[in-house]
């Protein structure tokens, strides 16, 4: 950077390193060395001072920027809403009108609300009637169990979590991966066992004692039955009263969203990313990047650092 005033100028020239470092590691440079000053001769006196007019120049700084997830849920259902109306709308789309109490308290147009685990956008609302409307795309109807709804049906509702909110369940995007069919229900004490069957392409992401979102509810998988393409889970008494899953009968469908971190790890492993990391010529810089990512992860909590989690997991497993 160069600072000048009238006929006398003051140049600040930072020391530069002769070694070339790939741009991906530029963020990890050590603090800049102290600059030395180069003062040009003054030929004529001037009343101007270096401090008379502040320089508009600012040192360039580089900050770590991480992808931001626009909508994120936790799988902790806030309330059960009631379907008031569904079907083709005047504009040619498919609308779903829902009666609710909690999620409509601070609703705005364009807000994201998970309906049975499906992230949908609020297109209209009436706080006096306690109703809001969301639009459904054809792909949403094909991919989810929402097509089975009818007036009077109850649905799980959850608003997108604010950045300062508590992550009470697990990372739920509201992007339904597919559906599962209820094949068994059994009461044990005040709890309820439920067994569901799904596609093998989804079952590979389901692990015993792992978490999964079922109709938008964050639940823990108990056992996986590979040959039957099934898995089961248990609902405690409190959960049975707060979600719609116990109200469904054998043969009905539930929405599934599998562990997003598992899909990230699978993608990284299949892309050859790990091999490229192993062949890195800058192990010290790489370790520094890893430590900074870990520090950011613990400092900025959960939401903004979500894509970093599978990356760190893949590296640590190698």
PDB file of C-alpha atoms in Angstrom:
ATOM      1  CA  UNK A   1       0.000   0.000   0.000  1.00  0.00           C
ATOM      2  CA  UNK A   2       1.226   3.568  -0.647  1.00  0.00           C
ATOM      3  CA  UNK A   3       0.465   6.651   1.421  1.00  0.00           C
ATOM      4  CA  UNK A   4       1.192  10.103  -0.137  1.00  0.00           C
ATOM      5  CA  UNK A   5       0.745  13.726   0.810  1.00  0.00           C
ATOM      6  CA  UNK A   6       1.413  16.542  -1.672  1.00  0.00           C
ATOM      7  CA  UNK A   7       5.056  16.540  -2.853  1.00  0.00           C
ATOM      8  CA  UNK A   8       6.395  14.285  -0.151  1.00  0.00           C
ATOM      9  CA  UNK A   9       5.243  10.711  -0.085  1.00  0.00           C
ATOM     10  CA  UNK A  10       5.583   7.857   2.272  1.00  0.00           C
ATOM     11  CA  UNK A  11       5.574   4.347   0.877  1.00  0.00           C
ATOM     12  CA  UNK A  12       5.036   1.263   2.979  1.00  0.00           C
ATOM     13  CA  UNK A  13       6.448  -1.773   1.255  1.00  0.00           C
ATOM     14  CA  UNK A  14       5.830  -5.084   3.004  1.00  0.00           C
ATOM     15  CA  UNK A  15       8.427  -7.833   2.808  1.00  0.00           C
ATOM     16  CA  UNK A  16       7.433 -10.558   0.381  1.00  0.00           C
ATOM     17  CA  UNK A  17       8.408 -14.186   0.469  1.00  0.00           C
ATOM     18  CA  UNK A  18      10.184 -15.801  -2.468  1.00  0.00           C
ATOM     19  CA  UNK A  19       8.452 -19.132  -2.036  1.00  0.00           C
ATOM     20  CA  UNK A  20       5.217 -19.631  -3.884  1.00  0.00           C
ATOM     21  CA  UNK A  21       2.306 -21.080  -1.961  1.00  0.00           C
ATOM     22  CA  UNK A  22      -0.902 -22.287  -3.670  1.00  0.00           C
ATOM     23  CA  UNK A  23      -3.786 -19.860  -3.331  1.00  0.00           C
ATOM     24  CA  UNK A  24      -5.842 -22.339  -1.293  1.00  0.00           C
ATOM     25  CA  UNK A  25      -3.374 -21.919   1.539  1.00  0.00           C
ATOM     26  CA  UNK A  26      -3.170 -18.111   1.355  1.00  0.00           C
ATOM     27  CA  UNK A  27      -5.612 -17.884   4.251  1.00  0.00           C
ATOM     28  CA  UNK A  28      -3.152 -19.692   6.463  1.00  0.00           C
ATOM     29  CA  UNK A  29      -0.190 -17.341   6.124  1.00  0.00           C
ATOM     30  CA  UNK A  30       1.530 -16.302   9.307  1.00  0.00           C
ATOM     31  CA  UNK A  31       1.066 -12.673  10.433  1.00  0.00           C
ATOM     32  CA  UNK A  32       2.649 -10.210   8.040  1.00  0.00           C
ATOM     33  CA  UNK A  33       6.217  -9.252   8.762  1.00  0.00           C
ATOM     34  CA  UNK A  34       6.810  -5.713   9.959  1.00  0.00           C
ATOM     35  CA  UNK A  35       6.995  -3.333   6.977  1.00  0.00           C
ATOM     36  CA  UNK A  36       9.977  -1.122   6.351  1.00  0.00           C
ATOM     37  CA  UNK A  37       9.664   2.484   5.269  1.00  0.00           C
ATOM     38  CA  UNK A  38      10.956   4.067   2.114  1.00  0.00           C
ATOM     39  CA  UNK A  39      10.963   7.889   2.316  1.00  0.00           C
ATOM     40  CA  UNK A  40      11.307   9.934  -0.854  1.00  0.00           C
ATOM     41  CA  UNK A  41      13.372  13.159  -0.684  1.00  0.00           C
ATOM     42  CA  UNK A  42      11.411  16.326   0.046  1.00  0.00           C
ATOM     43  CA  UNK A  43      12.202  19.046  -2.505  1.00  0.00           C
ATOM     44  CA  UNK A  44       9.742  21.704  -1.371  1.00  0.00           C
ATOM     45  CA  UNK A  45       8.253  22.417   2.010  1.00  0.00           C
ATOM     46  CA  UNK A  46       4.587  21.667   2.349  1.00  0.00           C
ATOM     47  CA  UNK A  47       2.026  22.517   4.980  1.00  0.00           C
ATOM     48  CA  UNK A  48       0.292  19.226   4.354  1.00  0.00           C
ATOM     49  CA  UNK A  49       0.728  16.545   6.942  1.00  0.00           C
ATOM     50  CA  UNK A  50       0.292  12.829   6.673  1.00  0.00           C
ATOM     51  CA  UNK A  51      -2.406  13.123   9.308  1.00  0.00           C
ATOM     52  CA  UNK A  52      -4.315  16.025   7.700  1.00  0.00           C
ATOM     53  CA  UNK A  53      -6.439  13.747   5.518  1.00  0.00           C
ATOM     54  CA  UNK A  54      -6.943  10.159   6.515  1.00  0.00           C
ATOM     55  CA  UNK A  55      -6.077   7.674   3.852  1.00  0.00           C
ATOM     56  CA  UNK A  56      -8.953   5.781   2.290  1.00  0.00           C
ATOM     57  CA  UNK A  57      -6.763   2.785   1.793  1.00  0.00           C
ATOM     58  CA  UNK A  58      -7.312  -0.154   4.070  1.00  0.00           C
ATOM     59  CA  UNK A  59      -5.136  -3.213   4.501  1.00  0.00           C
ATOM     60  CA  UNK A  60      -6.598  -6.235   2.806  1.00  0.00           C
ATOM     61  CA  UNK A  61      -7.661  -8.930   5.184  1.00  0.00           C
ATOM     62  CA  UNK A  62      -8.857 -12.410   4.381  1.00  0.00           C
ATOM     63  CA  UNK A  63     -11.388 -14.158   6.525  1.00  0.00           C
ATOM     64  CA  UNK A  64     -12.623 -17.713   6.476  1.00  0.00           C
ATOM     65  CA  UNK A  65     -16.064 -17.892   4.919  1.00  0.00           C
ATOM     66  CA  UNK A  66     -18.150 -21.003   5.303  1.00  0.00           C
ATOM     67  CA  UNK A  67     -21.284 -21.987   3.395  1.00  0.00           C
ATOM     68  CA  UNK A  68     -24.499 -20.902   5.052  1.00  0.00           C
ATOM     69  CA  UNK A  69     -27.442 -23.227   5.236  1.00  0.00           C
ATOM     70  CA  UNK A  70     -30.551 -21.135   4.714  1.00  0.00           C
ATOM     71  CA  UNK A  71     -32.996 -23.444   6.510  1.00  0.00           C
ATOM     72  CA  UNK A  72     -32.162 -25.935   9.214  1.00  0.00           C
ATOM     73  CA  UNK A  73     -34.375 -27.874  11.579  1.00  0.00           C
ATOM     74  CA  UNK A  74     -33.689 -29.978  14.651  1.00  0.00           C
ATOM     75  CA  UNK A  75     -36.344 -32.677  14.460  1.00  0.00           C
ATOM     76  CA  UNK A  76     -37.964 -31.424  17.673  1.00  0.00           C
ATOM     77  CA  UNK A  77     -41.635 -31.079  16.700  1.00  0.00           C
ATOM     78  CA  UNK A  78     -43.183 -27.873  18.034  1.00  0.00           C
ATOM     79  CA  UNK A  79     -46.820 -28.809  17.542  1.00  0.00           C
ATOM     80  CA  UNK A  80     -49.266 -30.846  15.495  1.00  0.00           C
ATOM     81  CA  UNK A  81     -51.243 -28.866  12.948  1.00  0.00           C
ATOM     82  CA  UNK A  82     -54.471 -29.810  11.203  1.00  0.00           C
ATOM     83  CA  UNK A  83     -54.951 -29.907   7.456  1.00  0.00           C
ATOM     84  CA  UNK A  84     -57.826 -27.580   6.546  1.00  0.00           C
ATOM     85  CA  UNK A  85     -57.628 -27.673   2.785  1.00  0.00           C
ATOM     86  CA  UNK A  86     -55.464 -29.175   0.060  1.00  0.00           C
ATOM     87  CA  UNK A  87     -55.663 -29.387  -3.686  1.00  0.00           C
ATOM     88  CA  UNK A  88     -55.130 -27.454  -6.888  1.00  0.00           C
ATOM     89  CA  UNK A  89     -54.968 -23.688  -6.489  1.00  0.00           C
ATOM     90  CA  UNK A  90     -56.155 -20.961  -8.847  1.00  0.00           C
ATOM     91  CA  UNK A  91     -52.577 -20.282  -9.955  1.00  0.00           C
ATOM     92  CA  UNK A  92     -52.238 -23.862 -11.171  1.00  0.00           C
ATOM     93  CA  UNK A  93     -50.107 -25.166  -8.311  1.00  0.00           C
ATOM     94  CA  UNK A  94     -50.926 -27.445  -5.395  1.00  0.00           C
ATOM     95  CA  UNK A  95     -51.576 -25.716  -2.076  1.00  0.00           C
ATOM     96  CA  UNK A  96     -51.805 -27.000   1.476  1.00  0.00           C
ATOM     97  CA  UNK A  97     -53.621 -24.936   4.118  1.00  0.00           C
ATOM     98  CA  UNK A  98     -52.842 -25.803   7.735  1.00  0.00           C
ATOM     99  CA  UNK A  99     -54.331 -24.672  11.041  1.00  0.00           C
ATOM    100  CA  UNK A 100     -51.704 -24.058  13.743  1.00  0.00           C
ATOM    101  CA  UNK A 101     -51.091 -22.090  16.929  1.00  0.00           C
ATOM    102  CA  UNK A 102     -47.393 -21.999  17.780  1.00  0.00           C
ATOM    103  CA  UNK A 103     -45.619 -21.807  14.428  1.00  0.00           C
ATOM    104  CA  UNK A 104     -47.877 -19.008  13.181  1.00  0.00           C
ATOM    105  CA  UNK A 105     -47.083 -16.660  16.071  1.00  0.00           C
ATOM    106  CA  UNK A 106     -44.210 -14.908  14.262  1.00  0.00           C
ATOM    107  CA  UNK A 107     -44.738 -16.190  10.723  1.00  0.00           C
ATOM    108  CA  UNK A 108     -43.752 -14.161   7.649  1.00  0.00           C
ATOM    109  CA  UNK A 109     -44.195 -14.714   3.950  1.00  0.00           C
ATOM    110  CA  UNK A 110     -41.323 -16.817   2.658  1.00  0.00           C
ATOM    111  CA  UNK A 111     -40.612 -18.476   6.002  1.00  0.00           C
ATOM    112  CA  UNK A 112     -39.649 -22.139   6.023  1.00  0.00           C
ATOM    113  CA  UNK A 113     -41.765 -24.559   8.043  1.00  0.00           C
ATOM    114  CA  UNK A 114     -41.224 -28.307   8.136  1.00  0.00           C
ATOM    115  CA  UNK A 115     -44.475 -30.191   7.559  1.00  0.00           C
ATOM    116  CA  UNK A 116     -43.986 -33.856   8.449  1.00  0.00           C
ATOM    117  CA  UNK A 117     -40.286 -33.259   7.892  1.00  0.00           C
ATOM    118  CA  UNK A 118     -40.707 -31.556   4.511  1.00  0.00           C
ATOM    119  CA  UNK A 119     -39.316 -28.030   4.275  1.00  0.00           C
ATOM    120  CA  UNK A 120     -42.047 -25.887   2.710  1.00  0.00           C
ATOM    121  CA  UNK A 121     -42.358 -22.152   2.067  1.00  0.00           C
ATOM    122  CA  UNK A 122     -45.165 -20.045   3.522  1.00  0.00           C
ATOM    123  CA  UNK A 123     -47.050 -18.373   0.681  1.00  0.00           C
ATOM    124  CA  UNK A 124     -49.976 -16.972   2.662  1.00  0.00           C
ATOM    125  CA  UNK A 125     -51.179 -16.765   6.250  1.00  0.00           C
ATOM    126  CA  UNK A 126     -53.971 -15.433   8.446  1.00  0.00           C
ATOM    127  CA  UNK A 127     -53.014 -14.961  12.083  1.00  0.00           C
ATOM    128  CA  UNK A 128     -56.638 -14.284  13.095  1.00  0.00           C
ATOM    129  CA  UNK A 129     -57.785 -17.644  11.764  1.00  0.00           C
ATOM    130  CA  UNK A 130     -54.546 -19.304  12.784  1.00  0.00           C
ATOM    131  CA  UNK A 131     -53.904 -20.662   9.299  1.00  0.00           C
ATOM    132  CA  UNK A 132     -51.020 -20.622   6.850  1.00  0.00           C
ATOM    133  CA  UNK A 133     -50.606 -21.908   3.304  1.00  0.00           C
ATOM    134  CA  UNK A 134     -47.648 -23.649   1.698  1.00  0.00           C
ATOM    135  CA  UNK A 135     -47.118 -24.688  -1.902  1.00  0.00           C
ATOM    136  CA  UNK A 136     -46.230 -28.208  -2.977  1.00  0.00           C
ATOM    137  CA  UNK A 137     -44.206 -28.997  -6.091  1.00  0.00           C
ATOM    138  CA  UNK A 138     -44.975 -32.147  -8.118  1.00  0.00           C
ATOM    139  CA  UNK A 139     -41.616 -33.627  -7.058  1.00  0.00           C
ATOM    140  CA  UNK A 140     -42.526 -33.058  -3.415  1.00  0.00           C
ATOM    141  CA  UNK A 141     -45.758 -34.987  -3.858  1.00  0.00           C
ATOM    142  CA  UNK A 142     -43.900 -37.837  -5.570  1.00  0.00           C
ATOM    143  CA  UNK A 143     -41.079 -38.008  -3.009  1.00  0.00           C
ATOM    144  CA  UNK A 144     -42.999 -37.659   0.240  1.00  0.00           C
ATOM    145  CA  UNK A 145     -46.036 -39.043   2.025  1.00  0.00           C
ATOM    146  CA  UNK A 146     -47.848 -35.700   1.872  1.00  0.00           C
ATOM    147  CA  UNK A 147     -49.957 -37.025  -0.985  1.00  0.00           C
ATOM    148  CA  UNK A 148     -51.755 -39.259   1.559  1.00  0.00           C
ATOM    149  CA  UNK A 149     -53.031 -36.278   3.551  1.00  0.00           C
ATOM    150  CA  UNK A 150     -56.663 -35.220   3.612  1.00  0.00           C
ATOM    151  CA  UNK A 151     -58.690 -32.551   5.423  1.00  0.00           C
ATOM    152  CA  UNK A 152     -58.561 -33.279   9.149  1.00  0.00           C
ATOM    153  CA  UNK A 153     -55.184 -35.056   9.007  1.00  0.00           C
ATOM    154  CA  UNK A 154     -52.664 -34.038  11.652  1.00  0.00           C
ATOM    155  CA  UNK A 155     -49.093 -33.121  10.690  1.00  0.00           C
ATOM    156  CA  UNK A 156     -45.877 -32.425  12.575  1.00  0.00           C
ATOM    157  CA  UNK A 157     -44.780 -28.783  12.409  1.00  0.00           C
ATOM    158  CA  UNK A 158     -41.432 -27.141  13.157  1.00  0.00           C
ATOM    159  CA  UNK A 159     -40.098 -23.703  12.281  1.00  0.00           C
ATOM    160  CA  UNK A 160     -36.562 -23.290  10.960  1.00  0.00           C
ATOM    161  CA  UNK A 161     -34.134 -22.827  13.834  1.00  0.00           C
ATOM    162  CA  UNK A 162     -32.560 -19.363  14.262  1.00  0.00           C
ATOM    163  CA  UNK A 163     -28.737 -19.168  14.434  1.00  0.00           C
ATOM    164  CA  UNK A 164     -28.952 -18.582  18.185  1.00  0.00           C
ATOM    165  CA  UNK A 165     -31.339 -21.468  18.811  1.00  0.00           C
ATOM    166  CA  UNK A 166     -30.557 -24.720  20.617  1.00  0.00           C
ATOM    167  CA  UNK A 167     -29.794 -27.834  18.598  1.00  0.00           C
ATOM    168  CA  UNK A 168     -32.057 -30.107  20.601  1.00  0.00           C
ATOM    169  CA  UNK A 169     -32.254 -32.942  18.073  1.00  0.00           C
ATOM    170  CA  UNK A 170     -29.917 -33.313  15.105  1.00  0.00           C
ATOM    171  CA  UNK A 171     -29.233 -31.635  11.764  1.00  0.00           C
ATOM    172  CA  UNK A 172     -32.451 -31.875   9.722  1.00  0.00           C
ATOM    173  CA  UNK A 173     -32.627 -30.065   6.390  1.00  0.00           C
ATOM    174  CA  UNK A 174     -36.232 -30.809   5.603  1.00  0.00           C
ATOM    175  CA  UNK A 175     -35.142 -32.475   2.349  1.00  0.00           C
ATOM    176  CA  UNK A 176     -36.989 -35.787   2.414  1.00  0.00           C
ATOM    177  CA  UNK A 177     -34.940 -38.635   0.928  1.00  0.00           C
ATOM    178  CA  UNK A 178     -37.849 -41.012   0.525  1.00  0.00           C
ATOM    179  CA  UNK A 179     -40.571 -42.822   2.404  1.00  0.00           C
ATOM    180  CA  UNK A 180     -40.915 -45.960   4.499  1.00  0.00           C
ATOM    181  CA  UNK A 181     -43.936 -48.159   5.086  1.00  0.00           C
ATOM    182  CA  UNK A 182     -45.043 -49.036   8.610  1.00  0.00           C
ATOM    183  CA  UNK A 183     -44.968 -52.828   8.867  1.00  0.00           C
ATOM    184  CA  UNK A 184     -45.236 -53.351  12.601  1.00  0.00           C
ATOM    185  CA  UNK A 185     -46.408 -51.705  15.836  1.00  0.00           C
ATOM    186  CA  UNK A 186     -46.042 -53.143  19.318  1.00  0.00           C
ATOM    187  CA  UNK A 187     -46.683 -51.623  22.724  1.00  0.00           C
ATOM    188  CA  UNK A 188     -44.196 -52.222  25.526  1.00  0.00           C
ATOM    189  CA  UNK A 189     -45.114 -50.564  28.784  1.00  0.00           C
ATOM    190  CA  UNK A 190     -45.910 -46.932  28.005  1.00  0.00           C
ATOM    191  CA  UNK A 191     -43.671 -46.932  24.928  1.00  0.00           C
ATOM    192  CA  UNK A 192     -44.364 -47.966  21.365  1.00  0.00           C
ATOM    193  CA  UNK A 193     -42.164 -50.026  19.021  1.00  0.00           C
ATOM    194  CA  UNK A 194     -42.526 -49.209  15.324  1.00  0.00           C
ATOM    195  CA  UNK A 195     -40.937 -51.154  12.480  1.00  0.00           C
ATOM    196  CA  UNK A 196     -40.711 -49.691   8.977  1.00  0.00           C
ATOM    197  CA  UNK A 197     -39.559 -50.953   5.591  1.00  0.00           C
ATOM    198  CA  UNK A 198     -37.710 -48.796   3.093  1.00  0.00           C
ATOM    199  CA  UNK A 199     -35.591 -48.926  -0.054  1.00  0.00           C
ATOM    200  CA  UNK A 200     -32.106 -50.440   0.150  1.00  0.00           C
ATOM    201  CA  UNK A 201     -30.608 -47.220  -1.209  1.00  0.00           C
ATOM    202  CA  UNK A 202     -31.802 -45.460   1.939  1.00  0.00           C
ATOM    203  CA  UNK A 203     -31.242 -48.314   4.347  1.00  0.00           C
ATOM    204  CA  UNK A 204     -27.476 -48.131   3.797  1.00  0.00           C
ATOM    205  CA  UNK A 205     -27.449 -44.797   5.633  1.00  0.00           C
ATOM    206  CA  UNK A 206     -29.386 -46.183   8.603  1.00  0.00           C
ATOM    207  CA  UNK A 207     -27.223 -47.488  11.466  1.00  0.00           C
ATOM    208  CA  UNK A 208     -28.136 -48.896  14.881  1.00  0.00           C
ATOM    209  CA  UNK A 209     -28.145 -46.166  17.556  1.00  0.00           C
ATOM    210  CA  UNK A 210     -27.833 -43.554  14.818  1.00  0.00           C
ATOM    211  CA  UNK A 211     -30.281 -40.716  14.370  1.00  0.00           C
ATOM    212  CA  UNK A 212     -32.884 -40.347  11.637  1.00  0.00           C
ATOM    213  CA  UNK A 213     -35.743 -37.944  10.928  1.00  0.00           C
ATOM    214  CA  UNK A 214     -39.097 -39.707  10.583  1.00  0.00           C
ATOM    215  CA  UNK A 215     -41.948 -37.394   9.593  1.00  0.00           C
ATOM    216  CA  UNK A 216     -39.672 -34.606  10.804  1.00  0.00           C
ATOM    217  CA  UNK A 217     -39.147 -36.168  14.237  1.00  0.00           C
ATOM    218  CA  UNK A 218     -35.571 -36.723  15.403  1.00  0.00           C
ATOM    219  CA  UNK A 219     -35.441 -40.355  16.517  1.00  0.00           C
ATOM    220  CA  UNK A 220     -32.863 -43.008  17.348  1.00  0.00           C
ATOM    221  CA  UNK A 221     -32.634 -46.192  15.316  1.00  0.00           C
ATOM    222  CA  UNK A 222     -32.652 -49.308  17.509  1.00  0.00           C
ATOM    223  CA  UNK A 223     -31.989 -52.204  15.110  1.00  0.00           C
ATOM    224  CA  UNK A 224     -31.483 -52.627  11.376  1.00  0.00           C
ATOM    225  CA  UNK A 225     -32.746 -55.753   9.613  1.00  0.00           C
ATOM    226  CA  UNK A 226     -30.768 -55.871   6.377  1.00  0.00           C
ATOM    227  CA  UNK A 227     -32.473 -58.901   4.824  1.00  0.00           C
ATOM    228  CA  UNK A 228     -35.928 -57.480   5.462  1.00  0.00           C
ATOM    229  CA  UNK A 229     -34.928 -53.944   4.381  1.00  0.00           C
ATOM    230  CA  UNK A 230     -36.356 -52.800   7.709  1.00  0.00           C
ATOM    231  CA  UNK A 231     -35.370 -50.937  10.859  1.00  0.00           C
ATOM    232  CA  UNK A 232     -37.194 -50.147  14.064  1.00  0.00           C
ATOM    233  CA  UNK A 233     -37.361 -47.395  16.647  1.00  0.00           C
ATOM    234  CA  UNK A 234     -39.180 -46.710  19.899  1.00  0.00           C
ATOM    235  CA  UNK A 235     -41.385 -43.820  20.945  1.00  0.00           C
ATOM    236  CA  UNK A 236     -41.534 -42.969  24.648  1.00  0.00           C
ATOM    237  CA  UNK A 237     -44.809 -41.890  26.243  1.00  0.00           C
ATOM    238  CA  UNK A 238     -44.135 -38.157  25.922  1.00  0.00           C
ATOM    239  CA  UNK A 239     -43.185 -38.382  22.246  1.00  0.00           C
ATOM    240  CA  UNK A 240     -46.252 -40.527  21.497  1.00  0.00           C
ATOM    241  CA  UNK A 241     -48.439 -37.627  22.635  1.00  0.00           C
ATOM    242  CA  UNK A 242     -46.601 -34.938  20.656  1.00  0.00           C
ATOM    243  CA  UNK A 243     -46.119 -36.394  17.146  1.00  0.00           C
ATOM    244  CA  UNK A 244     -48.316 -37.926  14.463  1.00  0.00           C
ATOM    245  CA  UNK A 245     -46.414 -41.196  13.923  1.00  0.00           C
ATOM    246  CA  UNK A 246     -48.415 -43.259  16.496  1.00  0.00           C
ATOM    247  CA  UNK A 247     -51.640 -42.160  14.797  1.00  0.00           C
ATOM    248  CA  UNK A 248     -50.663 -43.868  11.551  1.00  0.00           C
ATOM    249  CA  UNK A 249     -51.699 -47.426  10.816  1.00  0.00           C
ATOM    250  CA  UNK A 250     -49.752 -50.360   9.405  1.00  0.00           C
ATOM    251  CA  UNK A 251     -49.395 -49.872   5.667  1.00  0.00           C
ATOM    252  CA  UNK A 252     -49.220 -46.084   5.811  1.00  0.00           C
ATOM    253  CA  UNK A 253     -46.073 -44.189   4.870  1.00  0.00           C
ATOM    254  CA  UNK A 254     -43.728 -41.955   6.814  1.00  0.00           C
ATOM    255  CA  UNK A 255     -41.163 -39.501   5.453  1.00  0.00           C
ATOM    256  CA  UNK A 256     -37.490 -40.308   5.947  1.00  0.00           C
ATOM    257  CA  UNK A 257     -34.478 -38.035   5.987  1.00  0.00           C
ATOM    258  CA  UNK A 258     -31.269 -39.917   6.635  1.00  0.00           C
ATOM    259  CA  UNK A 259     -28.105 -38.588   8.258  1.00  0.00           C
ATOM    260  CA  UNK A 260     -26.771 -35.737   6.115  1.00  0.00           C
ATOM    261  CA  UNK A 261     -23.265 -36.222   7.540  1.00  0.00           C
ATOM    262  CA  UNK A 262     -23.231 -39.797   6.280  1.00  0.00           C
ATOM    263  CA  UNK A 263     -24.053 -38.616   2.769  1.00  0.00           C
ATOM    264  CA  UNK A 264     -21.322 -35.975   2.913  1.00  0.00           C
ATOM    265  CA  UNK A 265     -18.746 -38.556   3.979  1.00  0.00           C
ATOM    266  CA  UNK A 266     -19.834 -40.946   1.215  1.00  0.00           C
ATOM    267  CA  UNK A 267     -19.512 -38.178  -1.342  1.00  0.00           C
ATOM    268  CA  UNK A 268     -16.037 -37.160  -0.149  1.00  0.00           C
ATOM    269  CA  UNK A 269     -14.771 -40.742  -0.179  1.00  0.00           C
ATOM    270  CA  UNK A 270     -16.094 -41.409  -3.682  1.00  0.00           C
ATOM    271  CA  UNK A 271     -14.726 -38.162  -5.147  1.00  0.00           C
ATOM    272  CA  UNK A 272     -11.052 -38.947  -4.499  1.00  0.00           C
ATOM    273  CA  UNK A 273     -10.763 -36.042  -2.103  1.00  0.00           C
ATOM    274  CA  UNK A 274      -9.019 -38.122   0.548  1.00  0.00           C
ATOM    275  CA  UNK A 275      -6.321 -39.246  -1.901  1.00  0.00           C
ATOM    276  CA  UNK A 276      -5.636 -35.638  -2.861  1.00  0.00           C
ATOM    277  CA  UNK A 277      -5.216 -34.734   0.814  1.00  0.00           C
ATOM    278  CA  UNK A 278      -2.819 -37.617   1.354  1.00  0.00           C
ATOM    279  CA  UNK A 279      -0.679 -36.405  -1.545  1.00  0.00           C
ATOM    280  CA  UNK A 280      -0.466 -32.859  -0.266  1.00  0.00           C
ATOM    281  CA  UNK A 281       3.033 -31.342  -0.287  1.00  0.00           C
ATOM    282  CA  UNK A 282       2.201 -28.960   2.523  1.00  0.00           C
ATOM    283  CA  UNK A 283       1.538 -31.125   5.569  1.00  0.00           C
ATOM    284  CA  UNK A 284       2.281 -28.344   8.060  1.00  0.00           C
ATOM    285  CA  UNK A 285      -0.075 -25.949   6.306  1.00  0.00           C
ATOM    286  CA  UNK A 286      -2.694 -28.658   6.056  1.00  0.00           C
ATOM    287  CA  UNK A 287      -2.440 -29.355   9.770  1.00  0.00           C
ATOM    288  CA  UNK A 288      -2.821 -25.659  10.461  1.00  0.00           C
ATOM    289  CA  UNK A 289      -5.961 -25.549   8.297  1.00  0.00           C
ATOM    290  CA  UNK A 290      -7.334 -28.519  10.171  1.00  0.00           C
ATOM    291  CA  UNK A 291      -6.677 -26.945  13.567  1.00  0.00           C
ATOM    292  CA  UNK A 292      -8.270 -23.666  12.455  1.00  0.00           C
ATOM    293  CA  UNK A 293     -11.339 -25.521  11.199  1.00  0.00           C
ATOM    294  CA  UNK A 294     -11.613 -27.340  14.533  1.00  0.00           C
ATOM    295  CA  UNK A 295     -11.266 -24.048  16.388  1.00  0.00           C
ATOM    296  CA  UNK A 296     -13.959 -22.400  14.249  1.00  0.00           C
ATOM    297  CA  UNK A 297     -16.188 -25.404  14.729  1.00  0.00           C
ATOM    298  CA  UNK A 298     -16.081 -25.106  18.511  1.00  0.00           C
ATOM    299  CA  UNK A 299     -16.222 -21.307  18.484  1.00  0.00           C
ATOM    300  CA  UNK A 300     -19.122 -20.781  16.069  1.00  0.00           C
ATOM    301  CA  UNK A 301     -21.100 -23.773  17.308  1.00  0.00           C
ATOM    302  CA  UNK A 302     -23.118 -25.811  14.840  1.00  0.00           C
ATOM    303  CA  UNK A 303     -25.001 -24.336  11.897  1.00  0.00           C
ATOM    304  CA  UNK A 304     -22.407 -22.359   9.903  1.00  0.00           C
ATOM    305  CA  UNK A 305     -19.800 -25.143  10.178  1.00  0.00           C
ATOM    306  CA  UNK A 306     -21.977 -28.086   9.131  1.00  0.00           C
ATOM    307  CA  UNK A 307     -20.061 -28.912   5.889  1.00  0.00           C
ATOM    308  CA  UNK A 308     -16.800 -29.019   7.863  1.00  0.00           C
ATOM    309  CA  UNK A 309     -17.921 -31.927  10.040  1.00  0.00           C
ATOM    310  CA  UNK A 310     -17.758 -34.697   7.410  1.00  0.00           C
ATOM    311  CA  UNK A 311     -14.501 -33.269   6.073  1.00  0.00           C
ATOM    312  CA  UNK A 312     -12.867 -33.516   9.489  1.00  0.00           C
ATOM    313  CA  UNK A 313     -14.330 -36.969   9.997  1.00  0.00           C
ATOM    314  CA  UNK A 314     -12.920 -38.271   6.734  1.00  0.00           C
ATOM    315  CA  UNK A 315      -9.457 -36.844   7.514  1.00  0.00           C
ATOM    316  CA  UNK A 316      -9.364 -38.241  11.034  1.00  0.00           C
ATOM    317  CA  UNK A 317     -10.406 -41.700   9.855  1.00  0.00           C
ATOM    318  CA  UNK A 318      -7.498 -41.960   7.447  1.00  0.00           C
TER     319      UNK A 318
END
